[in-house]
C-alpha positions in Angstrom: 130.5 173.1 163.5 131.2 174.2 160.0 129.6 171.4 158.4 126.0 172.7 159.7 126.1 175.4 158.5 127.1 174.5 154.9 124.2 172.3 155.1 121.7 175.0 156.2 122.6 176.9 153.5 122.3 174.1 150.4 118.7 173.9 151.7 118.3 177.6 151.8 119.4 177.9 148.8 117.3 175.4 147.1 114.2 176.7 148.6 115.3 180.3 146.7 115.6 178.3 143.2 112.6 176.8 143.5 111.1 179.9 144.3 112.2 181.5 140.8 110.9 178.4 138.6 107.5 179.3 139.5 105.4 182.3 137.3 104.9 184.9 139.3 101.2 185.5 139.5 101.6 182.4 141.0 103.8 183.5 143.3 102.3 186.7 144.0 98.6 188.2 144.0 98.7 191.4 142.0 98.6 194.6 143.9 98.7 196.9 141.6 95.3 198.2 139.9 93.7 196.2 136.7 95.2 198.2 132.9 92.1 200.3 131.4 90.7 199.1 128.0 90.9 201.5 125.4 88.9 201.2 122.3 91.0 203.5 119.7 88.7 204.4 117.3 90.5 204.5 113.3 90.5 208.4 111.0 90.3 208.2 107.5 93.9 209.6 107.2 93.1 210.2 103.4 90.6 212.4 103.3 93.4 215.0 104.6 95.4 216.2 102.1 98.6 217.6 104.4 100.7 220.3 102.8 104.4 220.3 102.3 106.4 222.6 104.2 106.8 225.9 103.2 104.2 225.2 100.1 102.5 228.6 102.3 105.1 231.3 101.8 106.9 232.8 99.6 110.2 232.0 98.6 111.3 235.1 99.9 110.3 235.6 103.3 111.7 231.8 103.3 115.3 232.4 102.4 115.2 235.4 104.6 114.5 233.5 107.0 117.2 231.4 106.9 119.8 233.3 105.8 118.8 235.6 109.6 118.6 232.3 111.5 122.1 232.1 110.7 123.3 235.5 110.8 121.9 236.1 115.1 123.1 232.8 115.7 126.5 234.0 114.8 126.0 237.1 116.5 125.2 235.5 119.4 128.3 233.6 119.5 130.4 236.5 118.7 128.7 238.4 121.5 129.1 235.7 124.2 132.6 234.8 122.9 134.4 238.1 122.5 133.9 239.0 126.0 134.8 235.8 127.1 138.7 236.6 125.3 138.9 239.9 126.5 138.1 239.2 130.8 140.0 235.5 130.5 142.7 235.5 127.8 143.0 239.5 128.0 143.2 239.3 124.6 141.9 242.5 122.8 143.0 241.8 119.9 140.4 238.6 118.9 137.7 239.7 121.8 136.6 243.3 120.5 136.2 242.2 117.4 134.6 239.3 117.9 132.6 241.6 119.7 131.7 244.1 117.2 131.3 241.4 114.1 128.0 240.0 117.2 127.3 243.9 117.3 126.9 244.4 114.0 125.2 241.4 112.5 122.4 242.0 114.9 122.0 245.4 113.2 121.9 243.6 109.8 119.6 240.9 111.3 117.6 243.9 113.3 117.6 246.2 110.0 117.1 243.5 107.1 113.8 242.5 108.9 112.4 245.2 109.6 112.6 246.4 105.8 111.1 243.2 104.9 108.2 244.0 107.3 108.1 247.5 105.5 107.9 245.7 102.4 105.3 243.7 103.5 103.2 246.3 104.2 103.5 248.2 101.5 102.5 244.9 99.1 98.9 244.7 101.2 98.7 248.6 101.4 98.6 248.1 97.2 96.6 244.5 97.2 93.7 246.9 99.1 94.4 249.8 97.3 94.4 248.5 94.1 97.6 251.2 93.1 101.0 250.2 92.6 103.8 252.5 92.8 104.6 252.1 89.1 100.9 253.5 89.1 101.8 256.5 90.7 105.2 257.1 89.5 103.6 257.6 85.9 101.4 260.2 87.8 
């Protein structure tokens, strides 16, 4: 009784192993669509001259941008974490100065950005007018 079941299991296992030895194409036909073929044209990359990053921007704007990125990162951190110290830890000695530091950092970033924009606008006006501040001061 128990011996017969073991023989049936061995015969079933042999069938599985025999199926696995066949190639997948032989087992069942393809039921999906054929793979598309695409002709990709070749592009000559030597014709294009790629500028290096930061080449088309002046140093003042570049340094101001990264300085303000760091200042705004500090401001976001301080404005977010300061109230958490106050609410969760009830620690006003750490939370309030952090929050105020964040507000001051945001104020500094906005001030620097606006002064930079004003300088750039003044430079642009000087280029179109042809006069400089030194010319106006000498008159």
